[in-house]
Structures are given as C-alpha cells and as structure tokens.
C-alpha cells in the first residue's frame, strides 16, 4: 500500500458463508479501532461513504441476511468502491470447508438462513455456490477451517491492524509434532533433542508449567546455550519485522507430545520477551486441546 493510500479513508467489507467466522472477524476489527456496522443495507453503503470522511476506518459486515442482499448488487458495489480514487476498499472473505460448516451448525443447533426449515447442508451448499463471484473478488481470503476464535483474531490482527495501533505482537506456540505444525507460523524451533520428562514416571503426568518439569529440562547441558541462541535470534528479528510494518509474529516451539519441553520453553521465552517490553501472548495447543476434551467429558 502506498503512503498516499495509507492516509485515505479505508473500508473493509467482511463477508463469506454463514458460520465461517464473520462475527468473530467483525468483533476483532472493532477491537482494532475500526468503526463497525453490521448488516448495513447495500443501498445505503454509497451514501454512507459519500458523507464526511470517517475519523476511523470502517468495517462493514455483509451476508445473505442483509435486507436487500443480492450477488449482482454486491458485485456492482464492490466494483464501484474499488474504482474510487479517494477511498481504499478491501474485501475480507471468511470461508470454511463444507464439512466444517456442517459441524459448526450441528454444534450450535442453529438454522441456516437459506434453509430455515431443512437440514443445514442444503443451505450451506446453496450459499457457497451463490457467493462464488464474491469470493473471487476477495482481497484477503481467510480459511477458518480448524481455526479457533483466538487463531482467527490473530489473522485479523495480522492483516488489518491500523497504523495508529501498530505495535508488534508476538505469540509463542507450543505444539506436538505428532499433530503437525500450527497454522501461520513465522518461525519454528524443534525442541525434541532436549531430555524428555516423559521418561520420568514422577513427571510424566505434569506439564512444562510445573517447576520440577522446568528444572528437569533446564538441567540438560544443551538447554542454556539453545535458549540463549534462540533468544538472540528473536531479539534480532523482532525490531526488523516491526520496522517493516509487520503487526504480528508467530513463533512455534515443538516437541514430541507438546506437553513438557515445548511448553517449558514457551513459558520461559514469554517471560524474557515481556521483560524486554514486547507484547507477548502464549498458546499451548495440546494443553488447550486436553482441557477442551476434559471439559466435554465432564459435560457428557
């Protein structure tokens, strides 16, 4: 984006099939400082943008439930806004695999707006076909299949943080290689060479947040040098990414089970980076998955 474009009023049109995460995306944009208007009738959109320049960027939610929604009208509106020289317009399209959408409707027991009296699958298929022309016009396409609300918010932050709110955020992820790499990693470090608390019967059931587990991993003679070198690498790249205008960096630490070594390193690295003044968040993927499964078992 040019410097001139950065100073122009900006509008993000948020759309996609029902159940793909549009509401979460809208809320995330609002948290980033966007003025949010959900389900604005298409006929009012040009008049809204012809008014006084907004003091904040706009995020407009559009879907098939809009009062005067129509694919031809939406495409015409996108083309009209894209042709304006006094405004920056982006289309954010949230999508997900059909089986994922069916699963989400099944879990929430919601009715699909295009099949209120029938099975959600019929409405999902119809809506996806209807939105094909809009999907092809997307400036940013996010597939939310397998993404948690937290993951989707991180993606929104990555793409749409405003210049005023730009402050590089760092998310540290622990994960198990057996379940694959987390999505969207910028840097990944393999911790499987460190001594594994799994083989200590007293530590096996605990995780890397436990003091004894942390001490066991730290006692590996290779740990201190590894940690210091990785920290030095992160210290080098974080300011560089910030200077380039990047808003978010995801760093993954993986081990065999995602319970001990990777969790311990994420905890210690988060403390070190926060001490240096960076905005840091942590994700322990396998621990979160375990907690979710345990919660579902308790509810069953």
PDB file of C-alpha atoms in Angstrom:
ATOM      1  CA  UNK A   1       0.000   0.000   0.000  1.00  0.00           C
ATOM      2  CA  UNK A   2       1.397   3.428  -0.928  1.00  0.00           C
ATOM      3  CA  UNK A   3       1.882   6.259   1.569  1.00  0.00           C
ATOM      4  CA  UNK A   4      -0.992   8.130  -0.125  1.00  0.00           C
ATOM      5  CA  UNK A   5      -3.285   5.134   0.232  1.00  0.00           C
ATOM      6  CA  UNK A   6      -2.420   4.856   3.928  1.00  0.00           C
ATOM      7  CA  UNK A   7      -3.881   8.338   4.527  1.00  0.00           C
ATOM      8  CA  UNK A   8      -7.157   7.709   2.653  1.00  0.00           C
ATOM      9  CA  UNK A   9     -10.383   6.599   4.328  1.00  0.00           C
ATOM     10  CA  UNK A  10     -10.456   2.811   4.470  1.00  0.00           C
ATOM     11  CA  UNK A  11     -13.401   0.439   4.361  1.00  0.00           C
ATOM     12  CA  UNK A  12     -13.247  -3.324   4.847  1.00  0.00           C
ATOM     13  CA  UNK A  13     -16.226  -5.314   3.552  1.00  0.00           C
ATOM     14  CA  UNK A  14     -16.499  -8.508   5.611  1.00  0.00           C
ATOM     15  CA  UNK A  15     -18.447 -11.340   4.039  1.00  0.00           C
ATOM     16  CA  UNK A  16     -18.489 -15.093   3.451  1.00  0.00           C
ATOM     17  CA  UNK A  17     -20.745 -18.066   4.119  1.00  0.00           C
ATOM     18  CA  UNK A  18     -22.747 -18.184   7.334  1.00  0.00           C
ATOM     19  CA  UNK A  19     -20.817 -19.926  10.101  1.00  0.00           C
ATOM     20  CA  UNK A  20     -17.368 -19.143   8.671  1.00  0.00           C
ATOM     21  CA  UNK A  21     -16.479 -16.653  11.412  1.00  0.00           C
ATOM     22  CA  UNK A  22     -17.787 -13.309  10.188  1.00  0.00           C
ATOM     23  CA  UNK A  23     -18.995 -12.211  13.630  1.00  0.00           C
ATOM     24  CA  UNK A  24     -15.638 -13.039  15.224  1.00  0.00           C
ATOM     25  CA  UNK A  25     -13.844 -11.105  12.483  1.00  0.00           C
ATOM     26  CA  UNK A  26     -16.143  -8.105  12.904  1.00  0.00           C
ATOM     27  CA  UNK A  27     -15.527  -8.077  16.659  1.00  0.00           C
ATOM     28  CA  UNK A  28     -11.771  -8.352  16.125  1.00  0.00           C
ATOM     29  CA  UNK A  29     -11.815  -5.390  13.737  1.00  0.00           C
ATOM     30  CA  UNK A  30     -13.776  -3.369  16.263  1.00  0.00           C
ATOM     31  CA  UNK A  31     -11.134  -4.169  18.887  1.00  0.00           C
ATOM     32  CA  UNK A  32      -8.505  -2.868  16.450  1.00  0.00           C
ATOM     33  CA  UNK A  33     -10.251   0.514  16.322  1.00  0.00           C
ATOM     34  CA  UNK A  34     -12.476   0.106  13.283  1.00  0.00           C
ATOM     35  CA  UNK A  35     -15.968   1.586  13.286  1.00  0.00           C
ATOM     36  CA  UNK A  36     -18.181  -1.439  12.738  1.00  0.00           C
ATOM     37  CA  UNK A  37     -21.566  -1.509  11.023  1.00  0.00           C
ATOM     38  CA  UNK A  38     -23.080  -4.957  10.637  1.00  0.00           C
ATOM     39  CA  UNK A  39     -25.752  -5.854   8.092  1.00  0.00           C
ATOM     40  CA  UNK A  40     -25.948  -2.391   6.553  1.00  0.00           C
ATOM     41  CA  UNK A  41     -28.377  -2.450   3.577  1.00  0.00           C
ATOM     42  CA  UNK A  42     -26.360  -2.345   0.360  1.00  0.00           C
ATOM     43  CA  UNK A  43     -28.390   0.586  -0.944  1.00  0.00           C
ATOM     44  CA  UNK A  44     -27.137   2.746   1.938  1.00  0.00           C
ATOM     45  CA  UNK A  45     -23.444   1.962   1.503  1.00  0.00           C
ATOM     46  CA  UNK A  46     -22.616   4.513  -1.251  1.00  0.00           C
ATOM     47  CA  UNK A  47     -24.426   7.256   0.652  1.00  0.00           C
ATOM     48  CA  UNK A  48     -22.509   6.367   3.807  1.00  0.00           C
ATOM     49  CA  UNK A  49     -19.167   6.715   2.043  1.00  0.00           C
ATOM     50  CA  UNK A  50     -20.162   9.915   0.236  1.00  0.00           C
ATOM     51  CA  UNK A  51     -20.605  11.674   3.573  1.00  0.00           C
ATOM     52  CA  UNK A  52     -17.904  13.367   5.632  1.00  0.00           C
ATOM     53  CA  UNK A  53     -14.646  11.353   5.828  1.00  0.00           C
ATOM     54  CA  UNK A  54     -14.835   8.995   8.813  1.00  0.00           C
ATOM     55  CA  UNK A  55     -12.459   9.569  11.694  1.00  0.00           C
ATOM     56  CA  UNK A  56     -11.734   5.851  11.858  1.00  0.00           C
ATOM     57  CA  UNK A  57     -11.533   3.057   9.270  1.00  0.00           C
ATOM     58  CA  UNK A  58     -14.835   1.282   8.630  1.00  0.00           C
ATOM     59  CA  UNK A  59     -15.639  -2.427   8.781  1.00  0.00           C
ATOM     60  CA  UNK A  60     -18.961  -3.390   7.198  1.00  0.00           C
ATOM     61  CA  UNK A  61     -20.484  -6.834   7.691  1.00  0.00           C
ATOM     62  CA  UNK A  62     -22.431  -8.161   4.703  1.00  0.00           C
ATOM     63  CA  UNK A  63     -24.139 -11.524   4.260  1.00  0.00           C
ATOM     64  CA  UNK A  64     -27.246 -13.136   2.809  1.00  0.00           C
ATOM     65  CA  UNK A  65     -29.348 -11.896   5.727  1.00  0.00           C
ATOM     66  CA  UNK A  66     -28.932  -8.284   4.621  1.00  0.00           C
ATOM     67  CA  UNK A  67     -32.302  -6.775   3.784  1.00  0.00           C
ATOM     68  CA  UNK A  68     -31.535  -6.043   0.113  1.00  0.00           C
ATOM     69  CA  UNK A  69     -28.708  -8.541  -0.386  1.00  0.00           C
ATOM     70  CA  UNK A  70     -28.107  -9.693  -3.939  1.00  0.00           C
ATOM     71  CA  UNK A  71     -24.962 -11.009  -5.615  1.00  0.00           C
ATOM     72  CA  UNK A  72     -25.263  -8.695  -8.625  1.00  0.00           C
ATOM     73  CA  UNK A  73     -25.822  -5.711  -6.355  1.00  0.00           C
ATOM     74  CA  UNK A  74     -22.899  -6.665  -4.118  1.00  0.00           C
ATOM     75  CA  UNK A  75     -20.522  -7.158  -7.061  1.00  0.00           C
ATOM     76  CA  UNK A  76     -21.613  -3.813  -8.511  1.00  0.00           C
ATOM     77  CA  UNK A  77     -20.995  -2.147  -5.140  1.00  0.00           C
ATOM     78  CA  UNK A  78     -17.528  -3.704  -4.859  1.00  0.00           C
ATOM     79  CA  UNK A  79     -16.634  -2.543  -8.366  1.00  0.00           C
ATOM     80  CA  UNK A  80     -17.968   0.941  -7.678  1.00  0.00           C
ATOM     81  CA  UNK A  81     -15.968   1.313  -4.466  1.00  0.00           C
ATOM     82  CA  UNK A  82     -12.810  -0.209  -5.954  1.00  0.00           C
ATOM     83  CA  UNK A  83     -12.916   2.400  -8.746  1.00  0.00           C
ATOM     84  CA  UNK A  84     -12.913   5.344  -6.336  1.00  0.00           C
ATOM     85  CA  UNK A  85      -9.665   7.292  -6.150  1.00  0.00           C
ATOM     86  CA  UNK A  86     -10.493   8.877  -2.795  1.00  0.00           C
ATOM     87  CA  UNK A  87     -11.072   5.696  -0.821  1.00  0.00           C
ATOM     88  CA  UNK A  88      -9.334   2.405  -0.035  1.00  0.00           C
ATOM     89  CA  UNK A  89     -11.654  -0.590  -0.117  1.00  0.00           C
ATOM     90  CA  UNK A  90     -10.799  -4.182   0.767  1.00  0.00           C
ATOM     91  CA  UNK A  91     -12.968  -7.291   0.689  1.00  0.00           C
ATOM     92  CA  UNK A  92     -12.338  -9.737   3.519  1.00  0.00           C
ATOM     93  CA  UNK A  93     -13.850 -13.125   2.727  1.00  0.00           C
ATOM     94  CA  UNK A  94     -14.157 -15.724   5.503  1.00  0.00           C
ATOM     95  CA  UNK A  95     -14.514 -19.267   4.228  1.00  0.00           C
ATOM     96  CA  UNK A  96     -14.508 -22.795   5.622  1.00  0.00           C
ATOM     97  CA  UNK A  97     -14.853 -26.322   4.294  1.00  0.00           C
ATOM     98  CA  UNK A  98     -18.427 -27.572   3.933  1.00  0.00           C
ATOM     99  CA  UNK A  99     -17.899 -30.330   6.491  1.00  0.00           C
ATOM    100  CA  UNK A 100     -16.610 -27.733   8.961  1.00  0.00           C
ATOM    101  CA  UNK A 101     -19.653 -25.519   8.433  1.00  0.00           C
ATOM    102  CA  UNK A 102     -21.965 -28.507   8.898  1.00  0.00           C
ATOM    103  CA  UNK A 103     -20.122 -29.379  12.116  1.00  0.00           C
ATOM    104  CA  UNK A 104     -20.480 -25.826  13.448  1.00  0.00           C
ATOM    105  CA  UNK A 105     -24.199 -25.717  12.692  1.00  0.00           C
ATOM    106  CA  UNK A 106     -24.620 -29.108  14.321  1.00  0.00           C
ATOM    107  CA  UNK A 107     -22.811 -27.979  17.471  1.00  0.00           C
ATOM    108  CA  UNK A 108     -24.771 -24.728  17.797  1.00  0.00           C
ATOM    109  CA  UNK A 109     -28.091 -26.179  16.547  1.00  0.00           C
ATOM    110  CA  UNK A 110     -28.686 -23.010  14.547  1.00  0.00           C
ATOM    111  CA  UNK A 111     -30.854 -22.909  11.440  1.00  0.00           C
ATOM    112  CA  UNK A 112     -29.195 -21.903   8.210  1.00  0.00           C
ATOM    113  CA  UNK A 113     -30.687 -18.674   6.783  1.00  0.00           C
ATOM    114  CA  UNK A 114     -31.071 -20.253   3.326  1.00  0.00           C
ATOM    115  CA  UNK A 115     -32.609 -23.460   4.675  1.00  0.00           C
ATOM    116  CA  UNK A 116     -34.604 -22.449   7.770  1.00  0.00           C
ATOM    117  CA  UNK A 117     -36.895 -25.461   7.555  1.00  0.00           C
ATOM    118  CA  UNK A 118     -34.410 -28.016   6.266  1.00  0.00           C
ATOM    119  CA  UNK A 119     -31.003 -29.516   7.025  1.00  0.00           C
ATOM    120  CA  UNK A 120     -28.118 -27.010   7.221  1.00  0.00           C
ATOM    121  CA  UNK A 121     -26.209 -28.817   4.453  1.00  0.00           C
ATOM    122  CA  UNK A 122     -28.730 -27.700   1.837  1.00  0.00           C
ATOM    123  CA  UNK A 123     -28.400 -24.058   2.832  1.00  0.00           C
ATOM    124  CA  UNK A 124     -24.615 -24.281   3.109  1.00  0.00           C
ATOM    125  CA  UNK A 125     -24.222 -25.686  -0.402  1.00  0.00           C
ATOM    126  CA  UNK A 126     -26.603 -23.130  -1.869  1.00  0.00           C
ATOM    127  CA  UNK A 127     -24.897 -20.200  -0.130  1.00  0.00           C
ATOM    128  CA  UNK A 128     -21.384 -21.277  -1.158  1.00  0.00           C
ATOM    129  CA  UNK A 129     -22.478 -21.510  -4.796  1.00  0.00           C
ATOM    130  CA  UNK A 130     -24.158 -18.129  -4.523  1.00  0.00           C
ATOM    131  CA  UNK A 131     -21.028 -16.465  -3.150  1.00  0.00           C
ATOM    132  CA  UNK A 132     -18.510 -17.813  -5.705  1.00  0.00           C
ATOM    133  CA  UNK A 133     -18.329 -14.484  -7.622  1.00  0.00           C
ATOM    134  CA  UNK A 134     -17.765 -12.575  -4.371  1.00  0.00           C
ATOM    135  CA  UNK A 135     -15.056 -14.983  -3.225  1.00  0.00           C
ATOM    136  CA  UNK A 136     -13.169 -14.355  -6.455  1.00  0.00           C
ATOM    137  CA  UNK A 137     -13.131 -10.611  -5.679  1.00  0.00           C
ATOM    138  CA  UNK A 138     -11.634 -11.045  -2.202  1.00  0.00           C
ATOM    139  CA  UNK A 139      -8.541  -9.030  -1.362  1.00  0.00           C
ATOM    140  CA  UNK A 140      -7.982 -11.114   1.772  1.00  0.00           C
ATOM    141  CA  UNK A 141      -9.243 -14.692   1.969  1.00  0.00           C
ATOM    142  CA  UNK A 142      -9.061 -16.493   5.315  1.00  0.00           C
ATOM    143  CA  UNK A 143      -9.968 -20.168   5.514  1.00  0.00           C
ATOM    144  CA  UNK A 144     -11.194 -20.652   9.083  1.00  0.00           C
ATOM    145  CA  UNK A 145     -11.361 -24.454   8.883  1.00  0.00           C
ATOM    146  CA  UNK A 146      -9.681 -25.681  12.036  1.00  0.00           C
ATOM    147  CA  UNK A 147      -9.090 -22.170  13.371  1.00  0.00           C
ATOM    148  CA  UNK A 148     -10.148 -21.307  16.906  1.00  0.00           C
ATOM    149  CA  UNK A 149     -11.622 -17.839  17.546  1.00  0.00           C
ATOM    150  CA  UNK A 150      -8.230 -16.909  19.000  1.00  0.00           C
ATOM    151  CA  UNK A 151      -6.476 -18.019  15.798  1.00  0.00           C
ATOM    152  CA  UNK A 152      -8.909 -16.045  13.643  1.00  0.00           C
ATOM    153  CA  UNK A 153      -8.407 -12.927  15.734  1.00  0.00           C
ATOM    154  CA  UNK A 154      -4.648 -13.297  15.256  1.00  0.00           C
ATOM    155  CA  UNK A 155      -5.163 -13.484  11.486  1.00  0.00           C
ATOM    156  CA  UNK A 156      -7.343 -10.378  11.528  1.00  0.00           C
ATOM    157  CA  UNK A 157      -4.698  -8.563  13.542  1.00  0.00           C
ATOM    158  CA  UNK A 158      -2.045  -9.688  11.082  1.00  0.00           C
ATOM    159  CA  UNK A 159      -3.909  -8.244   8.089  1.00  0.00           C
ATOM    160  CA  UNK A 160      -5.835  -5.254   9.380  1.00  0.00           C
ATOM    161  CA  UNK A 161      -4.105  -3.584  12.312  1.00  0.00           C
ATOM    162  CA  UNK A 162      -4.153   0.178  11.751  1.00  0.00           C
ATOM    163  CA  UNK A 163      -1.038   2.327  11.603  1.00  0.00           C
ATOM    164  CA  UNK A 164      -2.125   4.085  14.801  1.00  0.00           C
ATOM    165  CA  UNK A 165      -2.465   0.820  16.630  1.00  0.00           C
ATOM    166  CA  UNK A 166       0.547  -0.891  15.098  1.00  0.00           C
ATOM    167  CA  UNK A 167       2.629  -2.423  17.847  1.00  0.00           C
ATOM    168  CA  UNK A 168       4.270  -5.696  17.018  1.00  0.00           C
ATOM    169  CA  UNK A 169       2.685  -8.527  18.949  1.00  0.00           C
ATOM    170  CA  UNK A 170       4.372 -11.877  19.493  1.00  0.00           C
ATOM    171  CA  UNK A 171       2.557 -15.163  20.001  1.00  0.00           C
ATOM    172  CA  UNK A 172       4.558 -18.132  21.248  1.00  0.00           C
ATOM    173  CA  UNK A 173       3.090 -21.549  20.480  1.00  0.00           C
ATOM    174  CA  UNK A 174       3.910 -24.915  21.992  1.00  0.00           C
ATOM    175  CA  UNK A 175       2.822 -27.929  19.980  1.00  0.00           C
ATOM    176  CA  UNK A 176       3.267 -31.636  19.297  1.00  0.00           C
ATOM    177  CA  UNK A 177       4.918 -32.652  16.034  1.00  0.00           C
ATOM    178  CA  UNK A 178       2.643 -35.708  16.035  1.00  0.00           C
ATOM    179  CA  UNK A 179      -0.299 -33.385  15.324  1.00  0.00           C
ATOM    180  CA  UNK A 180       1.516 -31.236  12.793  1.00  0.00           C
ATOM    181  CA  UNK A 181       2.677 -27.642  12.794  1.00  0.00           C
ATOM    182  CA  UNK A 182       0.235 -24.933  13.927  1.00  0.00           C
ATOM    183  CA  UNK A 183      -1.045 -22.760  11.106  1.00  0.00           C
ATOM    184  CA  UNK A 184       0.569 -19.450  10.276  1.00  0.00           C
ATOM    185  CA  UNK A 185       3.939 -19.926  11.965  1.00  0.00           C
ATOM    186  CA  UNK A 186       6.659 -17.443  11.020  1.00  0.00           C
ATOM    187  CA  UNK A 187       9.453 -19.230  12.914  1.00  0.00           C
ATOM    188  CA  UNK A 188       9.516 -22.818  14.214  1.00  0.00           C
ATOM    189  CA  UNK A 189      12.051 -24.339  16.609  1.00  0.00           C
ATOM    190  CA  UNK A 190      12.400 -28.089  17.247  1.00  0.00           C
ATOM    191  CA  UNK A 191      12.949 -28.931  20.930  1.00  0.00           C
ATOM    192  CA  UNK A 192      12.924 -32.727  20.613  1.00  0.00           C
ATOM    193  CA  UNK A 193      16.684 -33.029  21.197  1.00  0.00           C
ATOM    194  CA  UNK A 194      16.315 -31.923  24.831  1.00  0.00           C
ATOM    195  CA  UNK A 195      15.923 -34.505  27.599  1.00  0.00           C
ATOM    196  CA  UNK A 196      12.317 -35.626  27.819  1.00  0.00           C
ATOM    197  CA  UNK A 197      10.434 -35.565  31.162  1.00  0.00           C
ATOM    198  CA  UNK A 198       8.053 -38.156  29.713  1.00  0.00           C
ATOM    199  CA  UNK A 199      10.561 -40.842  30.675  1.00  0.00           C
ATOM    200  CA  UNK A 200      10.472 -39.823  34.332  1.00  0.00           C
ATOM    201  CA  UNK A 201       7.489 -41.519  35.972  1.00  0.00           C
ATOM    202  CA  UNK A 202       7.110 -38.727  38.535  1.00  0.00           C
ATOM    203  CA  UNK A 203       6.954 -36.025  35.830  1.00  0.00           C
ATOM    204  CA  UNK A 204       5.071 -37.754  33.022  1.00  0.00           C
ATOM    205  CA  UNK A 205       1.596 -36.577  34.050  1.00  0.00           C
ATOM    206  CA  UNK A 206       2.692 -32.970  34.621  1.00  0.00           C
ATOM    207  CA  UNK A 207       3.456 -30.322  32.029  1.00  0.00           C
ATOM    208  CA  UNK A 208       6.106 -27.708  31.279  1.00  0.00           C
ATOM    209  CA  UNK A 209       4.497 -25.142  33.571  1.00  0.00           C
ATOM    210  CA  UNK A 210       5.415 -27.292  36.542  1.00  0.00           C
ATOM    211  CA  UNK A 211       8.584 -26.224  38.394  1.00  0.00           C
ATOM    212  CA  UNK A 212      10.025 -29.734  38.600  1.00  0.00           C
ATOM    213  CA  UNK A 213       9.457 -30.323  34.888  1.00  0.00           C
ATOM    214  CA  UNK A 214      11.090 -26.991  34.064  1.00  0.00           C
ATOM    215  CA  UNK A 215      14.100 -27.846  36.231  1.00  0.00           C
ATOM    216  CA  UNK A 216      14.419 -31.261  34.557  1.00  0.00           C
ATOM    217  CA  UNK A 217      14.505 -29.706  31.075  1.00  0.00           C
ATOM    218  CA  UNK A 218      16.832 -26.886  32.154  1.00  0.00           C
ATOM    219  CA  UNK A 219      19.268 -29.457  33.548  1.00  0.00           C
ATOM    220  CA  UNK A 220      20.015 -30.661  30.027  1.00  0.00           C
ATOM    221  CA  UNK A 221      23.546 -29.315  29.348  1.00  0.00           C
ATOM    222  CA  UNK A 222      22.397 -28.145  25.895  1.00  0.00           C
ATOM    223  CA  UNK A 223      19.420 -26.176  27.159  1.00  0.00           C
ATOM    224  CA  UNK A 224      21.044 -22.902  28.247  1.00  0.00           C
ATOM    225  CA  UNK A 225      23.013 -22.467  25.016  1.00  0.00           C
ATOM    226  CA  UNK A 226      19.949 -23.330  22.903  1.00  0.00           C
ATOM    227  CA  UNK A 227      17.710 -20.938  24.791  1.00  0.00           C
ATOM    228  CA  UNK A 228      20.225 -18.078  24.660  1.00  0.00           C
ATOM    229  CA  UNK A 229      20.836 -18.512  20.927  1.00  0.00           C
ATOM    230  CA  UNK A 230      17.123 -18.627  20.118  1.00  0.00           C
ATOM    231  CA  UNK A 231      16.518 -15.568  22.298  1.00  0.00           C
ATOM    232  CA  UNK A 232      19.327 -13.752  20.458  1.00  0.00           C
ATOM    233  CA  UNK A 233      17.736 -14.638  17.106  1.00  0.00           C
ATOM    234  CA  UNK A 234      14.354 -13.357  18.259  1.00  0.00           C
ATOM    235  CA  UNK A 235      15.986 -10.181  19.595  1.00  0.00           C
ATOM    236  CA  UNK A 236      17.430  -9.641  16.122  1.00  0.00           C
ATOM    237  CA  UNK A 237      14.313 -10.242  14.056  1.00  0.00           C
ATOM    238  CA  UNK A 238      11.602  -8.595  16.175  1.00  0.00           C
ATOM    239  CA  UNK A 239      12.788  -4.979  15.674  1.00  0.00           C
ATOM    240  CA  UNK A 240      13.387  -5.682  11.983  1.00  0.00           C
ATOM    241  CA  UNK A 241       9.858  -7.014  11.493  1.00  0.00           C
ATOM    242  CA  UNK A 242       8.444  -4.044  13.376  1.00  0.00           C
ATOM    243  CA  UNK A 243      10.387  -1.627  11.150  1.00  0.00           C
ATOM    244  CA  UNK A 244       8.920  -3.361   8.103  1.00  0.00           C
ATOM    245  CA  UNK A 245       5.416  -2.664   9.402  1.00  0.00           C
ATOM    246  CA  UNK A 246       4.561  -6.225  10.452  1.00  0.00           C
ATOM    247  CA  UNK A 247       1.967  -6.290  13.207  1.00  0.00           C
ATOM    248  CA  UNK A 248       2.323  -9.838  14.479  1.00  0.00           C
ATOM    249  CA  UNK A 249       4.893 -12.623  14.631  1.00  0.00           C
ATOM    250  CA  UNK A 250       4.111 -16.241  15.499  1.00  0.00           C
ATOM    251  CA  UNK A 251       6.915 -18.407  16.854  1.00  0.00           C
ATOM    252  CA  UNK A 252       6.421 -22.123  17.432  1.00  0.00           C
ATOM    253  CA  UNK A 253       8.304 -24.500  19.725  1.00  0.00           C
ATOM    254  CA  UNK A 254       7.599 -28.157  19.102  1.00  0.00           C
ATOM    255  CA  UNK A 255       8.370 -31.388  20.907  1.00  0.00           C
ATOM    256  CA  UNK A 256       7.082 -34.935  20.675  1.00  0.00           C
ATOM    257  CA  UNK A 257       3.947 -34.618  22.811  1.00  0.00           C
ATOM    258  CA  UNK A 258       3.620 -30.849  23.178  1.00  0.00           C
ATOM    259  CA  UNK A 259       3.352 -31.214  26.953  1.00  0.00           C
ATOM    260  CA  UNK A 260       6.764 -30.797  28.558  1.00  0.00           C
ATOM    261  CA  UNK A 261       9.750 -29.334  26.698  1.00  0.00           C
ATOM    262  CA  UNK A 262       7.948 -27.009  24.265  1.00  0.00           C
ATOM    263  CA  UNK A 263       5.612 -25.745  26.999  1.00  0.00           C
ATOM    264  CA  UNK A 264       8.521 -25.048  29.320  1.00  0.00           C
ATOM    265  CA  UNK A 265      10.445 -23.095  26.676  1.00  0.00           C
ATOM    266  CA  UNK A 266       7.387 -21.040  25.685  1.00  0.00           C
ATOM    267  CA  UNK A 267       6.820 -20.093  29.322  1.00  0.00           C
ATOM    268  CA  UNK A 268      10.436 -19.025  29.840  1.00  0.00           C
ATOM    269  CA  UNK A 269      10.723 -17.239  26.493  1.00  0.00           C
ATOM    270  CA  UNK A 270       7.480 -15.340  27.134  1.00  0.00           C
ATOM    271  CA  UNK A 271       8.851 -14.083  30.438  1.00  0.00           C
ATOM    272  CA  UNK A 272      12.127 -12.995  28.822  1.00  0.00           C
ATOM    273  CA  UNK A 273      10.441 -11.150  25.936  1.00  0.00           C
ATOM    274  CA  UNK A 274       7.870  -9.485  28.196  1.00  0.00           C
ATOM    275  CA  UNK A 275      10.712  -8.277  30.399  1.00  0.00           C
ATOM    276  CA  UNK A 276      12.183  -6.630  27.286  1.00  0.00           C
ATOM    277  CA  UNK A 277       8.904  -4.777  26.700  1.00  0.00           C
ATOM    278  CA  UNK A 278       7.350  -6.863  23.921  1.00  0.00           C
ATOM    279  CA  UNK A 279       3.628  -7.626  23.880  1.00  0.00           C
ATOM    280  CA  UNK A 280       3.591 -11.410  24.217  1.00  0.00           C
ATOM    281  CA  UNK A 281       0.815 -13.984  24.273  1.00  0.00           C
ATOM    282  CA  UNK A 282       1.111 -17.751  24.724  1.00  0.00           C
ATOM    283  CA  UNK A 283      -0.681 -20.691  23.126  1.00  0.00           C
ATOM    284  CA  UNK A 284      -0.206 -24.226  24.404  1.00  0.00           C
ATOM    285  CA  UNK A 285      -2.075 -26.087  21.685  1.00  0.00           C
ATOM    286  CA  UNK A 286      -2.013 -29.580  23.123  1.00  0.00           C
ATOM    287  CA  UNK A 287      -2.778 -28.374  26.640  1.00  0.00           C
ATOM    288  CA  UNK A 288      -5.753 -26.393  25.339  1.00  0.00           C
ATOM    289  CA  UNK A 289      -6.946 -29.446  23.401  1.00  0.00           C
ATOM    290  CA  UNK A 290      -6.639 -31.593  26.517  1.00  0.00           C
ATOM    291  CA  UNK A 291      -8.597 -29.053  28.578  1.00  0.00           C
ATOM    292  CA  UNK A 292     -11.328 -28.873  25.913  1.00  0.00           C
ATOM    293  CA  UNK A 293     -11.716 -32.660  25.777  1.00  0.00           C
ATOM    294  CA  UNK A 294     -11.804 -32.871  29.569  1.00  0.00           C
ATOM    295  CA  UNK A 295     -14.495 -30.178  29.683  1.00  0.00           C
ATOM    296  CA  UNK A 296     -16.634 -32.049  27.142  1.00  0.00           C
ATOM    297  CA  UNK A 297     -16.266 -35.284  29.138  1.00  0.00           C
ATOM    298  CA  UNK A 298     -17.458 -33.508  32.281  1.00  0.00           C
ATOM    299  CA  UNK A 299     -20.479 -32.122  30.434  1.00  0.00           C
ATOM    300  CA  UNK A 300     -21.394 -35.507  28.915  1.00  0.00           C
TER     301      UNK A 300
END
